[in-house]
GROMACS .gro file of C-alpha atoms in nm:
model
  282
    1MET     CA    1  -1.385  -4.703   3.479
    2LYS     CA    2  -1.441  -4.721   3.101
    3THR     CA    3  -1.644  -4.398   3.115
    4LYS     CA    4  -1.371  -4.220   3.309
    5ALA     CA    5  -1.107  -4.349   3.068
    6LEU     CA    6  -1.310  -4.232   2.768
    7ILE     CA    7  -1.356  -3.886   2.921
    8LEU     CA    8  -0.982  -3.866   2.989
    9ILE     CA    9  -0.898  -3.970   2.632
   10MET     CA   10  -1.144  -3.716   2.486
   11ALA     CA   11  -1.003  -3.442   2.707
   12LEU     CA   12  -0.650  -3.531   2.596
   13LEU     CA   13  -0.753  -3.532   2.229
   14GLY     CA   14  -0.916  -3.190   2.277
   15PHE     CA   15  -0.598  -3.056   2.435
   16LEU     CA   16  -0.386  -3.194   2.151
   17ALA     CA   17  -0.619  -3.046   1.890
   18THR     CA   18  -0.604  -2.706   2.059
   19SER     CA   19  -0.228  -2.729   2.088
   20CYS     CA   20  -0.193  -2.818   1.719
   21GLN     CA   21  -0.415  -2.529   1.625
   22LYS     CA   22  -0.211  -2.283   1.830
   23THR     CA   23   0.122  -2.406   1.692
   24SER     CA   24   0.016  -2.461   1.329
   25PRO     CA   25   0.331  -2.383   1.129
   26ILE     CA   26   0.335  -2.088   0.892
   27GLU     CA   27   0.372  -2.267   0.561
   28GLU     CA   28   0.509  -2.134   0.232
   29SER     CA   29   0.162  -2.063   0.088
   30THR     CA   30   0.096  -1.822   0.377
   31ALA     CA   31   0.429  -1.648   0.323
   32GLU     CA   32   0.345  -1.615  -0.048
   33ALA     CA   33   0.006  -1.461   0.032
   34ALA     CA   34   0.177  -1.212   0.264
   35ASP     CA   35   0.438  -1.131  -0.001
   36ASP     CA   36   0.165  -1.052  -0.256
   37ALA     CA   37  -0.008  -0.823  -0.006
   38THR     CA   38   0.298  -0.636   0.119
   39PHE     CA   39   0.434  -0.593  -0.234
   40SER     CA   40   0.110  -0.446  -0.370
   41GLU     CA   41   0.080  -0.231  -0.056
   42THR     CA   42   0.430  -0.095  -0.116
   43ILE     CA   43   0.361  -0.024  -0.483
   44PHE     CA   44   0.041   0.173  -0.420
   45ASP     CA   45   0.203   0.360  -0.127
   46ASP     CA   46   0.478   0.455  -0.370
   47VAL     CA   47   0.210   0.601  -0.599
   48PHE     CA   48   0.071   0.800  -0.305
   49ALA     CA   49   0.414   0.952  -0.243
   50THR     CA   50   0.442   1.047  -0.611
   51VAL     CA   51   0.096   1.205  -0.604
   52GLU     CA   52   0.186   1.413  -0.297
   53ILE     CA   53   0.500   1.551  -0.465
   54ALA     CA   54   0.319   1.615  -0.795
   55THR     CA   55   0.037   1.795  -0.612
   56ALA     CA   56   0.287   2.027  -0.446
   57THR     CA   57   0.431   2.103  -0.791
   58ALA     CA   58   0.083   2.173  -0.932
   59GLU     CA   59  -0.004   2.410  -0.649
   60SER     CA   60   0.309   2.619  -0.714
   61MET     CA   61   0.203   2.698  -1.070
   62LEU     CA   62  -0.030   2.981  -1.176
   63LYS     CA   63  -0.054   2.882  -1.541
   64SER     CA   64  -0.012   2.576  -1.763
   65SER     CA   65   0.352   2.473  -1.771
   66THR     CA   66   0.594   2.181  -1.773
   67VAL     CA   67   0.885   2.092  -1.545
   68THR     CA   68   1.140   1.927  -1.777
   69ASP     CA   69   1.472   1.946  -1.594
   70SER     CA   70   1.453   1.595  -1.453
   71CYS     CA   71   1.274   1.260  -1.478
   72PRO     CA   72   0.980   1.250  -1.443
   73VAL     CA   73   0.855   1.536  -1.659
   74VAL     CA   74   0.560   1.700  -1.479
   75THR     CA   75   0.304   1.891  -1.684
   76VAL     CA   76   0.025   2.098  -1.526
   77THR     CA   77  -0.266   2.230  -1.732
   78PHE     CA   78  -0.576   2.435  -1.649
   79PRO     CA   79  -0.879   2.295  -1.835
   80GLY     CA   80  -1.089   2.607  -1.767
   81GLN     CA   81  -1.048   2.976  -1.692
   82ALA     CA   82  -1.043   2.928  -1.313
   83LEU     CA   83  -0.741   2.830  -1.102
   84TRP     CA   84  -0.903   2.493  -1.025
   85PRO     CA   85  -0.933   2.215  -1.129
   86ARG     CA   86  -0.586   2.136  -1.258
   87ASN     CA   87  -0.468   1.835  -1.456
   88VAL     CA   88  -0.126   1.689  -1.381
   89VAL     CA   89   0.070   1.440  -1.593
   90VAL     CA   90   0.371   1.270  -1.435
   91ASP     CA   91   0.563   1.125  -1.729
   92TYR     CA   92   0.851   0.884  -1.669
   93GLY     CA   93   0.894   0.817  -2.041
   94GLU     CA   94   1.076   0.496  -2.127
   95GLY     CA   95   1.196   0.472  -1.769
   96CYS     CA   96   1.425   0.629  -1.511
   97THR     CA   97   1.551   0.544  -1.165
   98GLY     CA   98   1.415   0.768  -0.890
   99LEU     CA   99   1.287   0.769  -0.534
  100ASN     CA  100   1.388   0.455  -0.337
  101ASP     CA  101   1.603   0.341  -0.635
  102VAL     CA  102   1.290   0.227  -0.817
  103VAL     CA  103   1.273   0.221  -1.198
  104ARG     CA  104   0.947   0.375  -1.317
  105SER     CA  105   0.811   0.422  -1.668
  106GLY     CA  106   0.486   0.537  -1.830
  107LYS     CA  107   0.249   0.803  -1.705
  108ILE     CA  108   0.043   0.887  -1.399
  109TYR     CA  109  -0.256   1.119  -1.452
  110ILE     CA  110  -0.390   1.327  -1.164
  111THR     CA  111  -0.697   1.548  -1.166
  112VAL     CA  112  -0.688   1.795  -0.875
  113THR     CA  113  -1.009   1.979  -0.778
  114GLY     CA  114  -0.852   2.222  -0.528
  115PRO     CA  115  -0.557   2.287  -0.296
  116ARG     CA  116  -0.443   1.980  -0.106
  117ARG     CA  117  -0.510   2.145   0.232
  118GLU     CA  118  -0.865   2.249   0.138
  119GLU     CA  119  -1.131   2.034   0.300
  120GLY     CA  120  -1.329   1.851   0.034
  121SER     CA  121  -1.059   1.877  -0.232
  122MET     CA  122  -1.010   1.559  -0.432
  123ARG     CA  123  -0.738   1.401  -0.642
  124THR     CA  124  -0.824   1.129  -0.892
  125VAL     CA  125  -0.530   0.917  -1.006
  126THR     CA  126  -0.517   0.690  -1.313
  127PHE     CA  127  -0.235   0.523  -1.506
  128ASP     CA  128  -0.119   0.498  -1.867
  129ASN     CA  129   0.116   0.207  -1.931
  130TYR     CA  130   0.275   0.277  -1.593
  131TYR     CA  131   0.540   0.035  -1.464
  132CYS     CA  132   0.729   0.012  -1.137
  133ASN     CA  133   1.031  -0.222  -1.147
  134ASP     CA  134   0.890  -0.411  -1.449
  135VAL     CA  135   0.547  -0.447  -1.286
  136LYS     CA  136   0.246  -0.286  -1.453
  137ILE     CA  137   0.015  -0.085  -1.228
  138GLU     CA  138  -0.353  -0.018  -1.305
  139GLY     CA  139  -0.660   0.114  -1.126
  140THR     CA  140  -0.826   0.435  -1.014
  141LYS     CA  141  -0.730   0.596  -0.685
  142VAL     CA  142  -0.931   0.880  -0.531
  143VAL     CA  143  -0.783   1.085  -0.247
  144GLU     CA  144  -1.014   1.326  -0.061
  145ASN     CA  145  -0.937   1.574   0.217
  146MET     CA  146  -1.191   1.492   0.490
  147GLY     CA  147  -1.082   1.775   0.718
  148PRO     CA  148  -0.963   1.749   1.080
  149ASN     CA  149  -1.077   1.473   1.315
  150ASN     CA  150  -1.151   1.511   1.686
  151ALA     CA  151  -0.778   1.512   1.759
  152GLY     CA  152  -0.728   1.802   1.521
  153ASN     CA  153  -0.538   1.590   1.268
  154VAL     CA  154  -0.635   1.615   0.901
  155VAL     CA  155  -0.763   1.289   0.752
  156PHE     CA  156  -0.754   1.184   0.387
  157SER     CA  157  -0.982   0.917   0.244
  158THR     CA  158  -0.801   0.697  -0.009
  159VAL     CA  159  -1.009   0.458  -0.219
  160LEU     CA  160  -0.862   0.227  -0.482
  161THR     CA  161  -1.090   0.057  -0.734
  162GLY     CA  162  -0.990  -0.180  -1.012
  163GLY     CA  163  -0.638  -0.208  -0.870
  164LYS     CA  164  -0.419  -0.446  -1.062
  165VAL     CA  165  -0.050  -0.541  -1.037
  166THR     CA  166   0.074  -0.747  -1.335
  167LEU     CA  167   0.409  -0.925  -1.311
  168PRO     CA  168   0.633  -0.989  -1.616
  169ASP     CA  169   0.497  -1.346  -1.643
  170ASN     CA  170   0.144  -1.194  -1.673
  171LYS     CA  171   0.033  -1.322  -1.334
  172VAL     CA  172  -0.190  -1.068  -1.161
  173ILE     CA  173  -0.263  -0.942  -0.810
  174GLU     CA  174  -0.604  -0.774  -0.791
  175ARG     CA  175  -0.650  -0.522  -0.513
  176GLU     CA  176  -0.906  -0.270  -0.392
  177PHE     CA  177  -0.907  -0.080  -0.065
  178ASP     CA  178  -1.092   0.180   0.138
  179ARG     CA  179  -0.854   0.355   0.373
  180GLU     CA  180  -0.815   0.665   0.587
  181ARG     CA  181  -0.478   0.834   0.633
  182GLU     CA  182  -0.453   1.054   0.942
  183TYR     CA  183  -0.163   1.299   0.930
  184VAL     CA  184   0.021   1.297   1.263
  185ALA     CA  185   0.329   1.492   1.151
  186GLY     CA  186   0.449   1.712   0.867
  187TYR     CA  187   0.115   1.820   0.730
  188ASN     CA  188   0.174   2.194   0.767
  189THR     CA  189   0.537   2.203   0.657
  190LEU     CA  190   0.668   2.291   0.311
  191THR     CA  191   0.853   1.963   0.260
  192PRO     CA  192   0.679   1.626   0.204
  193TRP     CA  193   0.966   1.429   0.356
  194ASP     CA  194   0.862   1.481   0.719
  195ASP     CA  195   0.505   1.359   0.657
  196GLU     CA  196   0.373   1.080   0.877
  197CYS     CA  197   0.032   0.911   0.861
  198MET     CA  198  -0.161   0.652   1.058
  199ILE     CA  199  -0.353   0.432   0.815
  200THR     CA  200  -0.673   0.238   0.891
  201GLY     CA  201  -0.921   0.047   0.677
  202VAL     CA  202  -0.969  -0.268   0.471
  203ALA     CA  203  -0.846  -0.423   0.146
  204ALA     CA  204  -0.965  -0.713  -0.067
  205GLY     CA  205  -0.882  -0.886  -0.393
  206VAL     CA  206  -0.724  -1.192  -0.552
  207ASN     CA  207  -0.359  -1.293  -0.510
  208LEU     CA  208  -0.112  -1.446  -0.757
  209ASN     CA  209  -0.237  -1.796  -0.679
  210GLY     CA  210  -0.596  -1.699  -0.762
  211LEU     CA  211  -0.705  -1.701  -0.397
  212THR     CA  212  -0.945  -1.435  -0.271
  213TYR     CA  213  -0.838  -1.237   0.035
  214THR     CA  214  -0.946  -0.966   0.275
  215HIS     CA  215  -0.714  -0.760   0.494
  216GLN     CA  216  -0.830  -0.565   0.799
  217ILE     CA  217  -0.590  -0.323   0.965
  218THR     CA  218  -0.612  -0.418   1.333
  219ASN     CA  219  -0.359  -0.165   1.463
  220ALA     CA  220  -0.308   0.151   1.257
  221LEU     CA  221  -0.019   0.130   1.010
  222HIS     CA  222   0.244   0.398   1.066
  223TRP     CA  223   0.363   0.540   0.734
  224LYS     CA  224   0.661   0.777   0.717
  225ALA     CA  225   0.756   0.952   0.394
  226ALA     CA  226   1.122   0.924   0.494
  227CYS     CA  227   1.104   0.543   0.522
  228ARG     CA  228   1.081   0.296   0.237
  229PHE     CA  229   0.814   0.080   0.404
  230ILE     CA  230   0.543   0.086   0.669
  231VAL     CA  231   0.723   0.102   1.006
  232SER     CA  232   0.463  -0.041   1.247
  233GLY     CA  233   0.106  -0.167   1.281
  234THR     CA  234  -0.073  -0.498   1.225
  235VAL     CA  235  -0.301  -0.642   0.959
  236GLY     CA  236  -0.535  -0.940   1.000
  237PHE     CA  237  -0.546  -1.171   0.696
  238GLU     CA  238  -0.829  -1.391   0.574
  239VAL     CA  239  -0.713  -1.584   0.265
  240GLU     CA  240  -0.913  -1.850   0.083
  241GLY     CA  241  -0.796  -2.195   0.188
  242LEU     CA  242  -0.554  -2.071   0.456
  243ALA     CA  243  -0.583  -2.038   0.832
  244PRO     CA  244  -0.611  -1.671   0.941
  245PHE     CA  245  -0.288  -1.497   1.034
  246VAL     CA  246  -0.153  -1.156   1.131
  247LEU     CA  247   0.115  -0.944   0.966
  248ASP     CA  248   0.315  -0.728   1.208
  249TYR     CA  249   0.521  -0.446   1.053
  250GLY     CA  250   0.734  -0.399   1.364
  251ASP     CA  251   0.811  -0.143   1.632
  252GLY     CA  252   0.870   0.175   1.430
  253GLU     CA  253   1.214   0.116   1.280
  254CYS     CA  254   1.279   0.217   0.918
  255ASP     CA  255   1.362  -0.136   0.808
  256ALA     CA  256   1.245  -0.394   0.556
  257VAL     CA  257   1.137  -0.658   0.809
  258ALA     CA  258   0.786  -0.777   0.896
  259THR     CA  259   0.663  -1.080   1.089
  260LEU     CA  260   0.382  -1.327   1.020
  261ILE     CA  261   0.202  -1.454   1.330
  262ARG     CA  262  -0.037  -1.747   1.370
  263GLY     CA  263  -0.095  -1.864   1.723
  264ASP     CA  264   0.246  -1.939   1.872
  265GLU     CA  265   0.419  -1.956   1.534
  266THR     CA  266   0.607  -1.668   1.371
  267ARG     CA  267   0.788  -1.624   1.041
  268GLU     CA  268   0.994  -1.325   0.930
  269ILE     CA  269   0.957  -1.186   0.578
  270THR     CA  270   1.147  -0.917   0.388
  271LEU     CA  271   0.963  -0.623   0.232
  272GLY     CA  272   1.064  -0.492  -0.109
  273PHE     CA  273   0.985  -0.290  -0.420
  274ARG     CA  274   1.044  -0.599  -0.631
  275HIS     CA  275   0.835  -0.914  -0.590
  276ARG     CA  276   1.051  -1.210  -0.495
  277LYS     CA  277   0.910  -1.407  -0.793
  278ILE     CA  278   1.060  -1.153  -1.034
  279ILE     CA  279   1.413  -1.236  -1.144
  280PRO     CA  280   1.601  -0.916  -1.234
  281GLY     CA  281   1.680  -0.895  -1.605
  282LYS     CA  282   1.420  -1.155  -1.702
   0.00000   0.00000   0.00000
């Protein structure tokens, strides 16, 4: 009887342990880790959108010139006698409010080796005292046209090295990623606003709390140029000291809502171009 009772107790304890694991609440530290990730994701996606628009401007020019009728000021120069490469400077000066009501300042430098639609063409992006809503952005981003995939959609490789997001209090999010962006709409049109991509790949770095992390896209992220944030897809999170969890961007709506999932627990978070730890005007 004692043996049967012990087996029953052990089985019950196992069930309780499994149940606790499945329903482990999503604590504030997990929400903070997700905030760091989604904020830095949004910031570097914003840079991608800027690079796309600046590239279109560069391709329309046949000689060195500057577009000065608005902020930013875009300057295109030809370092050699040939049409390519071209150097592009996107200069926001002391700051101006632009796309998505974001205040940007400083400069973005882009070296373009060939037309955007040419397979093998590359764009190398760096920053000079560049800020987005009071947050300093650093790193080197390389975008390469990999040509069409088996579905006939053009794929761009996007690799970020030395990525750094510095908040006004000097706390830092470090981020690097290796991604592929498959164009599923808008690639062959003249406007960038109908562009849509499916994004796959991995990211890694250190968050504001000094914890190392890795992010693996488990269902391709759907990016639309016309939307402020990623509209769908899921990312698996591994963060130092935290139980793994999943970030779900939703069902395709152009909204600012995403959901954290761990077992049976969920927690909704709000996406934004300003980190929630930044107090406006401070």
